[in-house]
Amino acid sequence: MFVDDDFGGWFPVDGRRGVSPARLVSVSVSQYAENLTDRQAARAVACRIDWKYALGMELTEPGFDHSVLSEFRDRLAEGDRADRLLAVMVDRLAEAGLVRARRRQRTDSTHVLAAVRRLSRVELVAETMRAAPEALAKLDEV
């Protein structure tokens, strides 16, 4: 979803080669999605095959130290970088057809609450269907 050219100028060009900014963004998104700490995310990069596959890494790549993630977030907080990252994400999601670009999106709570209420009703029905046979079995025993 991301390429290093999207983040040009975020990293110095001299010195030791660091971790790819596109990879750090992808790790940060996955870290948020799975509610992981920096240490857990760095360990997932080093050990989990699904993360390595999603990040386009070789299985033998060792990963990186967890402190790299907090340093990346510090760089992300500078200037308008967070807004630029969000713009890149929205553009890519629009290209994939997952969101409509430059159009109004619904964010009001009415639709969210209705979806939660609908889900709660479905869960209530499912729980009732599960509990009913148990209750009938207990009555049959008496």
C-alpha positions as a printed Julia matrix, in Angstrom:
142×3 Matrix{Float64}:
   0.0     0.0    0.0
   2.9     2.35   0.69
   6.18    3.02  -1.09
   9.23    4.87   0.21
   8.75    7.67  -2.33
   5.56    8.65  -0.47
   7.74    9.7    2.46
  10.58   11.49   0.72
  12.43   13.88   2.99
  11.36   12.19   6.2
  14.72   10.5    6.63
  18.29   11.71   6.1
  20.0    10.42   2.96
  23.45   10.12   4.58
  24.54    7.73   7.29
  23.48    4.19   8.01
  20.51    2.86   6.05
  17.46    2.71   8.27
  14.23    0.79   8.16
  12.05    1.62   5.17
   9.51    4.35   6.02
   6.84    2.51   4.03
   7.52   -0.58   6.13
   7.31    1.44   9.36
   3.94    2.89   8.31
   2.64   -0.59   7.51
   3.92   -1.9   10.86
   2.28    1.02  12.68
  -1.07    0.35  11.0
  -0.88   -3.37  11.83
   0.25   -2.56  15.36
  -2.8    -0.37  15.85
  -5.13   -2.94  14.29
  -3.9    -5.67  16.63
  -3.54   -3.37  19.67
   0.13   -4.26  20.22
   2.85   -2.49  22.16
   6.03   -1.44  20.36
   7.86   -4.48  21.72
   5.09   -6.83  20.64
   4.94   -5.28  17.15
   8.72   -5.5   16.71
   8.59   -9.13  17.84
   5.74   -9.83  15.39
   7.88   -8.38  12.57
  10.76  -10.62  13.59
   8.81  -13.82  14.24
   5.41  -13.98  12.57
   5.15  -15.28   9.03
   1.91  -13.39   8.33
   3.53  -10.06   9.23
   6.63  -10.84   7.15
   4.42  -11.71   4.19
   2.33   -8.54   4.57
   5.49   -6.44   4.8
   7.15   -8.15   1.84
  10.04   -9.41   3.97
  12.19  -12.48   3.52
  11.68  -15.1    6.22
  15.32  -14.73   7.27
  15.13  -10.96   7.86
  15.65  -10.27  11.56
  13.33   -7.27  12.02
  14.29   -4.23  14.08
  14.46   -2.89  17.62
  11.2    -1.72  19.17
  12.6     1.78  19.78
  12.49    2.4   16.01
   8.69    2.61  16.19
   8.62    5.36  18.82
  11.3     7.29  16.91
   9.2     6.97  13.77
   6.12    8.29  15.58
   8.19   11.26  16.79
   9.18   12.03  13.18
   5.58   11.54  12.1
   4.45   14.19  14.6
   6.68   16.85  13.01
   5.06   19.43  10.77
   2.26   18.22   8.52
   3.58   14.67   8.12
   0.59   13.02   9.79
  -1.76   14.86   7.44
   0.36   13.85   4.45
   0.29   10.22   5.6
  -3.5    10.35   5.95
  -3.79   11.84   2.45
  -1.65    9.02   1.02
  -3.78    6.42   2.83
  -7.06    7.92   1.61
  -5.75    8.12  -1.96
  -4.68    4.48  -1.91
  -7.96    3.34  -0.37
  -9.87    5.32  -2.99
  -7.79    3.73  -5.77
  -8.74    0.33  -4.36
 -12.41    1.34  -4.31
 -12.72    1.09  -0.54
 -13.63    4.75   0.01
 -14.96    7.44  -2.25
 -12.35   10.07  -2.97
 -13.12   13.72  -2.31
 -16.71   13.04  -1.41
 -18.63   13.35   1.79
 -18.36   10.36   4.13
 -20.89    9.61   6.85
 -19.42    9.81  10.31
 -22.45   10.71  12.42
 -23.19    8.43  15.34
 -26.8     7.6   14.34
 -25.73    5.02  11.76
 -23.05    3.61  14.05
 -25.48    3.22  16.93
 -28.06    1.6   14.65
 -25.47   -0.92  13.45
 -24.46   -1.71  17.05
 -28.11   -2.07  18.07
 -28.77   -4.36  15.09
 -25.7    -6.44  15.97
 -26.79   -6.62  19.6
 -30.2    -7.94  18.52
 -28.6   -10.59  16.33
 -26.34  -11.65  19.2
 -29.35  -11.73  21.54
 -31.25  -13.99  19.16
 -28.22  -16.26  18.76
 -27.78  -16.51  22.52
 -31.48  -17.27  22.94
 -31.25  -20.02  20.33
 -28.27  -21.48  22.19
 -29.86  -21.27  25.66
 -33.32  -22.56  24.71
 -32.28  -26.19  24.08
 -30.33  -26.22  27.34
 -33.37  -25.0   29.25
 -35.6   -27.59  27.55
 -33.11  -30.34  28.41
 -33.16  -29.35  32.07
 -36.99  -29.39  32.1
 -36.97  -32.81  30.47
 -34.71  -34.16  33.25
 -37.14  -33.1   35.98
